[in-house]
Amino acid sequence: MHPGGILEVITGPMFAGKTTELIKRVERQIFAKKKAALFKPSIDNRYSENEVVAHNGLRYEAFVIPTNVDGVRKMAEITRKEGYEVIGVDEVQFFPDEIVGMLEELADSGVYVIASGLNLDFKGDPFPVTKELLVRADNIIYLTAVCTVCGKPATRTQRLINGKPAPRDSPVIMVGGRESYEARCREHHIVP
């Protein structure tokens, strides 16, 4: 592969199809006979310990990586050692800031990097890692979901606690699915 790969970022709220899009893009590269791998954060074990799994059930085997600096180093090490030409990283917002530079280095060295992550936290604030990757991306795929209140395009993720919007002082990182989150439009996103 020629020097200089691609850094692609898939972003949007929960239930927008980010993981499905990530798997689809990695599979296309495998069909094109590229050596590819998926990585996922160890804290995301909602549907599987060792697979990236979309909310619709689509699944793909993945390397499970700790969400710390050593995990970021391990991801780079595996990619280089195994000679992966394409890597996909799911739930990139859970990794430390160091992942931004590492993914850029891999793209600069010729790897096609596809990172998928949430745009905003439940308060409507940008996830720092996703924000940094977006400004460095060669290509951005921005997906929307459907607002569970009105059916309009949803760009935000509503966290619920016992069916009510989570208060602003709740922890930013809380892994969950439909029991804890809904997609919402700007109008129906509430942060008490």
PDB file of C-alpha atoms in Angstrom:
ATOM      1  CA  MET A   1       0.000   0.000   0.000  1.00  0.00           C
ATOM      2  CA  HIS A   2       1.239   3.498  -0.749  1.00  0.00           C
ATOM      3  CA  PRO A   3       2.170   5.729   2.201  1.00  0.00           C
ATOM      4  CA  GLY A   4      -0.754   7.774   3.407  1.00  0.00           C
ATOM      5  CA  GLY A   5      -3.898   5.854   4.216  1.00  0.00           C
ATOM      6  CA  ILE A   6      -7.274   7.281   5.124  1.00  0.00           C
ATOM      7  CA  LEU A   7      -8.820   8.354   8.414  1.00  0.00           C
ATOM      8  CA  GLU A   8     -12.588   7.962   8.200  1.00  0.00           C
ATOM      9  CA  VAL A   9     -14.951   8.773  11.074  1.00  0.00           C
ATOM     10  CA  ILE A  10     -18.521   7.505  11.455  1.00  0.00           C
ATOM     11  CA  THR A  11     -20.458   9.534  14.006  1.00  0.00           C
ATOM     12  CA  GLY A  12     -23.942  10.351  15.264  1.00  0.00           C
ATOM     13  CA  PRO A  13     -26.197   9.504  18.224  1.00  0.00           C
ATOM     14  CA  MET A  14     -27.049   6.076  19.560  1.00  0.00           C
ATOM     15  CA  PHE A  15     -29.289   3.942  17.312  1.00  0.00           C
ATOM     16  CA  ALA A  16     -28.112   5.702  14.124  1.00  0.00           C
ATOM     17  CA  GLY A  17     -26.432   2.587  12.685  1.00  0.00           C
ATOM     18  CA  LYS A  18     -22.777   3.534  13.309  1.00  0.00           C
ATOM     19  CA  THR A  19     -21.621   0.014  14.175  1.00  0.00           C
ATOM     20  CA  THR A  20     -23.558  -1.477  11.252  1.00  0.00           C
ATOM     21  CA  GLU A  21     -21.845   1.027   8.920  1.00  0.00           C
ATOM     22  CA  LEU A  22     -18.438   0.243  10.470  1.00  0.00           C
ATOM     23  CA  ILE A  23     -18.866  -3.517   9.950  1.00  0.00           C
ATOM     24  CA  LYS A  24     -20.138  -2.953   6.393  1.00  0.00           C
ATOM     25  CA  ARG A  25     -17.113  -0.817   5.481  1.00  0.00           C
ATOM     26  CA  VAL A  26     -14.617  -3.276   6.977  1.00  0.00           C
ATOM     27  CA  GLU A  27     -16.325  -6.231   5.243  1.00  0.00           C
ATOM     28  CA  ARG A  28     -16.112  -4.424   1.872  1.00  0.00           C
ATOM     29  CA  GLN A  29     -12.355  -4.135   2.327  1.00  0.00           C
ATOM     30  CA  ILE A  30     -12.118  -7.841   3.191  1.00  0.00           C
ATOM     31  CA  PHE A  31     -14.023  -8.639  -0.030  1.00  0.00           C
ATOM     32  CA  ALA A  32     -11.396  -6.512  -1.808  1.00  0.00           C
ATOM     33  CA  LYS A  33      -8.791  -8.921  -0.342  1.00  0.00           C
ATOM     34  CA  LYS A  34      -7.422  -6.432   2.197  1.00  0.00           C
ATOM     35  CA  LYS A  35      -6.197  -7.683   5.562  1.00  0.00           C
ATOM     36  CA  ALA A  36      -8.561  -6.094   8.078  1.00  0.00           C
ATOM     37  CA  ALA A  37      -9.445  -6.175  11.784  1.00  0.00           C
ATOM     38  CA  LEU A  38     -11.958  -4.671  14.164  1.00  0.00           C
ATOM     39  CA  PHE A  39     -11.189  -3.351  17.653  1.00  0.00           C
ATOM     40  CA  LYS A  40     -13.613  -2.649  20.476  1.00  0.00           C
ATOM     41  CA  PRO A  41     -13.261  -1.198  23.990  1.00  0.00           C
ATOM     42  CA  SER A  42     -13.230  -3.730  26.821  1.00  0.00           C
ATOM     43  CA  ILE A  43     -15.909  -1.757  28.719  1.00  0.00           C
ATOM     44  CA  ASP A  44     -18.491  -2.413  25.975  1.00  0.00           C
ATOM     45  CA  ASN A  45     -19.690  -5.946  26.701  1.00  0.00           C
ATOM     46  CA  ARG A  46     -23.393  -5.246  26.162  1.00  0.00           C
ATOM     47  CA  TYR A  47     -23.988  -7.959  23.565  1.00  0.00           C
ATOM     48  CA  SER A  48     -20.712  -9.904  23.374  1.00  0.00           C
ATOM     49  CA  GLU A  49     -17.299 -10.143  25.036  1.00  0.00           C
ATOM     50  CA  ASN A  50     -15.279 -10.623  21.821  1.00  0.00           C
ATOM     51  CA  GLU A  51     -17.413  -9.250  18.993  1.00  0.00           C
ATOM     52  CA  VAL A  52     -18.498  -5.854  17.769  1.00  0.00           C
ATOM     53  CA  VAL A  53     -22.299  -6.096  17.804  1.00  0.00           C
ATOM     54  CA  ALA A  54     -24.759  -3.577  16.388  1.00  0.00           C
ATOM     55  CA  HIS A  55     -28.131  -2.950  18.053  1.00  0.00           C
ATOM     56  CA  ASN A  56     -29.754  -4.777  15.093  1.00  0.00           C
ATOM     57  CA  GLY A  57     -27.783  -7.950  15.917  1.00  0.00           C
ATOM     58  CA  LEU A  58     -25.122  -7.713  13.181  1.00  0.00           C
ATOM     59  CA  ARG A  59     -21.878  -8.997  14.709  1.00  0.00           C
ATOM     60  CA  TYR A  60     -18.224  -9.339  13.821  1.00  0.00           C
ATOM     61  CA  GLU A  61     -15.246 -10.772  15.692  1.00  0.00           C
ATOM     62  CA  ALA A  62     -13.008  -8.133  17.239  1.00  0.00           C
ATOM     63  CA  PHE A  63      -9.908  -7.552  19.327  1.00  0.00           C
ATOM     64  CA  VAL A  64     -11.006  -6.404  22.807  1.00  0.00           C
ATOM     65  CA  ILE A  65      -8.831  -3.511  23.986  1.00  0.00           C
ATOM     66  CA  PRO A  66      -8.535  -1.898  27.443  1.00  0.00           C
ATOM     67  CA  THR A  67      -9.604   1.759  27.444  1.00  0.00           C
ATOM     68  CA  ASN A  68      -6.275   3.156  28.615  1.00  0.00           C
ATOM     69  CA  VAL A  69      -2.946   4.261  27.121  1.00  0.00           C
ATOM     70  CA  ASP A  70      -1.607   0.677  27.206  1.00  0.00           C
ATOM     71  CA  GLY A  71      -4.685  -0.421  25.257  1.00  0.00           C
ATOM     72  CA  VAL A  72      -4.042   2.245  22.617  1.00  0.00           C
ATOM     73  CA  ARG A  73      -0.416   1.033  22.316  1.00  0.00           C
ATOM     74  CA  LYS A  74      -1.632  -2.588  22.073  1.00  0.00           C
ATOM     75  CA  MET A  75      -3.998  -1.638  19.208  1.00  0.00           C
ATOM     76  CA  ALA A  76      -1.117  -0.035  17.261  1.00  0.00           C
ATOM     77  CA  GLU A  77       1.152  -3.011  18.027  1.00  0.00           C
ATOM     78  CA  ILE A  78      -1.403  -5.585  16.790  1.00  0.00           C
ATOM     79  CA  THR A  79      -2.092  -3.549  13.632  1.00  0.00           C
ATOM     80  CA  ARG A  80       1.606  -3.262  12.755  1.00  0.00           C
ATOM     81  CA  LYS A  81       2.653  -6.770  13.816  1.00  0.00           C
ATOM     82  CA  GLU A  82      -0.191  -8.474  11.903  1.00  0.00           C
ATOM     83  CA  GLY A  83       0.182  -6.164   8.901  1.00  0.00           C
ATOM     84  CA  TYR A  84      -3.437  -5.021   8.865  1.00  0.00           C
ATOM     85  CA  GLU A  85      -4.187  -2.736   5.911  1.00  0.00           C
ATOM     86  CA  VAL A  86      -7.597  -1.755   7.296  1.00  0.00           C
ATOM     87  CA  ILE A  87      -8.744  -1.342  10.896  1.00  0.00           C
ATOM     88  CA  GLY A  88     -12.105  -0.442  12.360  1.00  0.00           C
ATOM     89  CA  VAL A  89     -12.467   0.929  15.889  1.00  0.00           C
ATOM     90  CA  ASP A  90     -15.915   0.814  17.491  1.00  0.00           C
ATOM     91  CA  GLU A  91     -17.030   3.133  20.325  1.00  0.00           C
ATOM     92  CA  VAL A  92     -13.886   5.243  19.866  1.00  0.00           C
ATOM     93  CA  GLN A  93     -15.190   7.840  22.381  1.00  0.00           C
ATOM     94  CA  PHE A  94     -14.385   5.432  25.249  1.00  0.00           C
ATOM     95  CA  PHE A  95     -10.625   5.483  24.538  1.00  0.00           C
ATOM     96  CA  PRO A  96      -8.181   8.057  25.965  1.00  0.00           C
ATOM     97  CA  ASP A  97      -7.019  11.099  23.964  1.00  0.00           C
ATOM     98  CA  GLU A  98      -3.860   9.230  22.898  1.00  0.00           C
ATOM     99  CA  ILE A  99      -5.905   7.230  20.412  1.00  0.00           C
ATOM    100  CA  VAL A 100      -6.234  10.314  18.175  1.00  0.00           C
ATOM    101  CA  GLY A 101      -2.490  10.584  17.488  1.00  0.00           C
ATOM    102  CA  MET A 102      -2.108   6.824  17.172  1.00  0.00           C
ATOM    103  CA  LEU A 103      -4.891   6.527  14.571  1.00  0.00           C
ATOM    104  CA  GLU A 104      -3.410   9.465  12.661  1.00  0.00           C
ATOM    105  CA  GLU A 105       0.024   7.781  12.679  1.00  0.00           C
ATOM    106  CA  LEU A 106      -1.498   4.562  11.341  1.00  0.00           C
ATOM    107  CA  ALA A 107      -3.330   6.473   8.581  1.00  0.00           C
ATOM    108  CA  ASP A 108      -0.096   8.352   7.750  1.00  0.00           C
ATOM    109  CA  SER A 109       1.691   5.004   7.422  1.00  0.00           C
ATOM    110  CA  GLY A 110      -0.839   3.740   4.855  1.00  0.00           C
ATOM    111  CA  VAL A 111      -3.526   2.079   6.970  1.00  0.00           C
ATOM    112  CA  TYR A 112      -7.207   2.686   6.126  1.00  0.00           C
ATOM    113  CA  VAL A 113      -8.579   3.619   9.572  1.00  0.00           C
ATOM    114  CA  ILE A 114     -12.327   3.683  10.218  1.00  0.00           C
ATOM    115  CA  ALA A 115     -13.330   4.992  13.657  1.00  0.00           C
ATOM    116  CA  SER A 116     -16.921   4.913  14.862  1.00  0.00           C
ATOM    117  CA  GLY A 117     -18.112   6.904  17.849  1.00  0.00           C
ATOM    118  CA  LEU A 118     -20.818   8.969  19.471  1.00  0.00           C
ATOM    119  CA  ASN A 119     -20.949  12.642  18.531  1.00  0.00           C
ATOM    120  CA  LEU A 120     -22.351  13.956  21.821  1.00  0.00           C
ATOM    121  CA  ASP A 121     -22.688  12.695  25.378  1.00  0.00           C
ATOM    122  CA  PHE A 122     -26.109  12.536  27.065  1.00  0.00           C
ATOM    123  CA  LYS A 123     -25.808  16.218  28.074  1.00  0.00           C
ATOM    124  CA  GLY A 124     -25.334  17.279  24.453  1.00  0.00           C
ATOM    125  CA  ASP A 125     -21.610  18.016  24.885  1.00  0.00           C
ATOM    126  CA  PRO A 126     -19.099  16.711  22.307  1.00  0.00           C
ATOM    127  CA  PHE A 127     -17.027  13.668  23.229  1.00  0.00           C
ATOM    128  CA  PRO A 128     -13.425  15.038  23.144  1.00  0.00           C
ATOM    129  CA  VAL A 129     -11.925  12.056  21.258  1.00  0.00           C
ATOM    130  CA  THR A 130     -14.653  12.053  18.599  1.00  0.00           C
ATOM    131  CA  LYS A 131     -14.369  15.842  18.199  1.00  0.00           C
ATOM    132  CA  GLU A 132     -10.578  15.616  17.716  1.00  0.00           C
ATOM    133  CA  LEU A 133     -10.920  12.794  15.183  1.00  0.00           C
ATOM    134  CA  LEU A 134     -13.608  14.662  13.220  1.00  0.00           C
ATOM    135  CA  VAL A 135     -11.361  17.668  12.588  1.00  0.00           C
ATOM    136  CA  ARG A 136      -8.556  15.353  11.405  1.00  0.00           C
ATOM    137  CA  ALA A 137     -10.722  13.020   9.295  1.00  0.00           C
ATOM    138  CA  ASP A 138     -10.304  12.615   5.547  1.00  0.00           C
ATOM    139  CA  ASN A 139     -13.931  11.508   5.356  1.00  0.00           C
ATOM    140  CA  ILE A 140     -16.865  11.900   7.773  1.00  0.00           C
ATOM    141  CA  ILE A 141     -20.029   9.812   7.715  1.00  0.00           C
ATOM    142  CA  TYR A 142     -22.612  11.597   9.863  1.00  0.00           C
ATOM    143  CA  LEU A 143     -25.600   9.403  10.650  1.00  0.00           C
ATOM    144  CA  THR A 144     -28.859  10.359  12.328  1.00  0.00           C
ATOM    145  CA  ALA A 145     -31.361   8.194  14.158  1.00  0.00           C
ATOM    146  CA  VAL A 146     -35.114   8.723  14.542  1.00  0.00           C
ATOM    147  CA  CYS A 147     -36.439  10.737  17.495  1.00  0.00           C
ATOM    148  CA  THR A 148     -38.446   8.402  19.741  1.00  0.00           C
ATOM    149  CA  VAL A 149     -40.781  11.297  20.638  1.00  0.00           C
ATOM    150  CA  CYS A 150     -41.671  12.854  17.248  1.00  0.00           C
ATOM    151  CA  GLY A 151     -40.041  10.770  14.498  1.00  0.00           C
ATOM    152  CA  LYS A 152     -37.840  13.607  13.167  1.00  0.00           C
ATOM    153  CA  PRO A 153     -34.120  13.038  12.512  1.00  0.00           C
ATOM    154  CA  ALA A 154     -32.340  12.589  15.850  1.00  0.00           C
ATOM    155  CA  THR A 155     -28.828  13.914  16.435  1.00  0.00           C
ATOM    156  CA  ARG A 156     -28.698  13.470  20.203  1.00  0.00           C
ATOM    157  CA  THR A 157     -28.703  10.667  22.740  1.00  0.00           C
ATOM    158  CA  GLN A 158     -31.126  10.892  25.663  1.00  0.00           C
ATOM    159  CA  ARG A 159     -30.102   9.004  28.806  1.00  0.00           C
ATOM    160  CA  LEU A 160     -32.973   7.732  30.914  1.00  0.00           C
ATOM    161  CA  ILE A 161     -33.002   6.672  34.550  1.00  0.00           C
ATOM    162  CA  ASN A 162     -36.233   4.895  35.525  1.00  0.00           C
ATOM    163  CA  GLY A 163     -37.830   6.282  32.355  1.00  0.00           C
ATOM    164  CA  LYS A 164     -36.940   9.928  33.158  1.00  0.00           C
ATOM    165  CA  PRO A 165     -34.182  12.111  31.650  1.00  0.00           C
ATOM    166  CA  ALA A 166     -30.907  11.694  33.561  1.00  0.00           C
ATOM    167  CA  PRO A 167     -29.776  14.742  35.556  1.00  0.00           C
ATOM    168  CA  ARG A 168     -26.792  16.765  34.285  1.00  0.00           C
ATOM    169  CA  ASP A 169     -24.571  15.578  37.169  1.00  0.00           C
ATOM    170  CA  SER A 170     -24.830  11.885  36.157  1.00  0.00           C
ATOM    171  CA  PRO A 171     -21.545  10.208  35.104  1.00  0.00           C
ATOM    172  CA  VAL A 172     -20.682  10.808  31.428  1.00  0.00           C
ATOM    173  CA  ILE A 173     -19.704   7.175  30.735  1.00  0.00           C
ATOM    174  CA  MET A 174     -22.467   4.654  31.330  1.00  0.00           C
ATOM    175  CA  VAL A 175     -22.606   1.742  28.911  1.00  0.00           C
ATOM    176  CA  GLY A 176     -26.142   0.733  28.050  1.00  0.00           C
ATOM    177  CA  GLY A 177     -28.690   0.052  25.349  1.00  0.00           C
ATOM    178  CA  ARG A 178     -32.404   0.673  24.806  1.00  0.00           C
ATOM    179  CA  GLU A 179     -33.104   0.301  28.537  1.00  0.00           C
ATOM    180  CA  SER A 180     -31.023   3.435  29.289  1.00  0.00           C
ATOM    181  CA  TYR A 181     -30.953   5.495  26.080  1.00  0.00           C
ATOM    182  CA  GLU A 182     -33.162   6.892  23.330  1.00  0.00           C
ATOM    183  CA  ALA A 183     -32.383   8.861  20.198  1.00  0.00           C
ATOM    184  CA  ARG A 184     -33.846  12.374  20.308  1.00  0.00           C
ATOM    185  CA  CYS A 185     -34.048  15.456  18.118  1.00  0.00           C
ATOM    186  CA  ARG A 186     -32.819  18.830  19.431  1.00  0.00           C
ATOM    187  CA  GLU A 187     -36.349  19.806  20.512  1.00  0.00           C
ATOM    188  CA  HIS A 188     -36.997  16.670  22.587  1.00  0.00           C
ATOM    189  CA  HIS A 189     -33.515  16.217  24.096  1.00  0.00           C
ATOM    190  CA  ILE A 190     -33.849  17.099  27.786  1.00  0.00           C
ATOM    191  CA  VAL A 191     -31.094  17.564  30.379  1.00  0.00           C
ATOM    192  CA  PRO A 192     -32.557  18.587  33.750  1.00  0.00           C
TER     193      PRO A 192
END
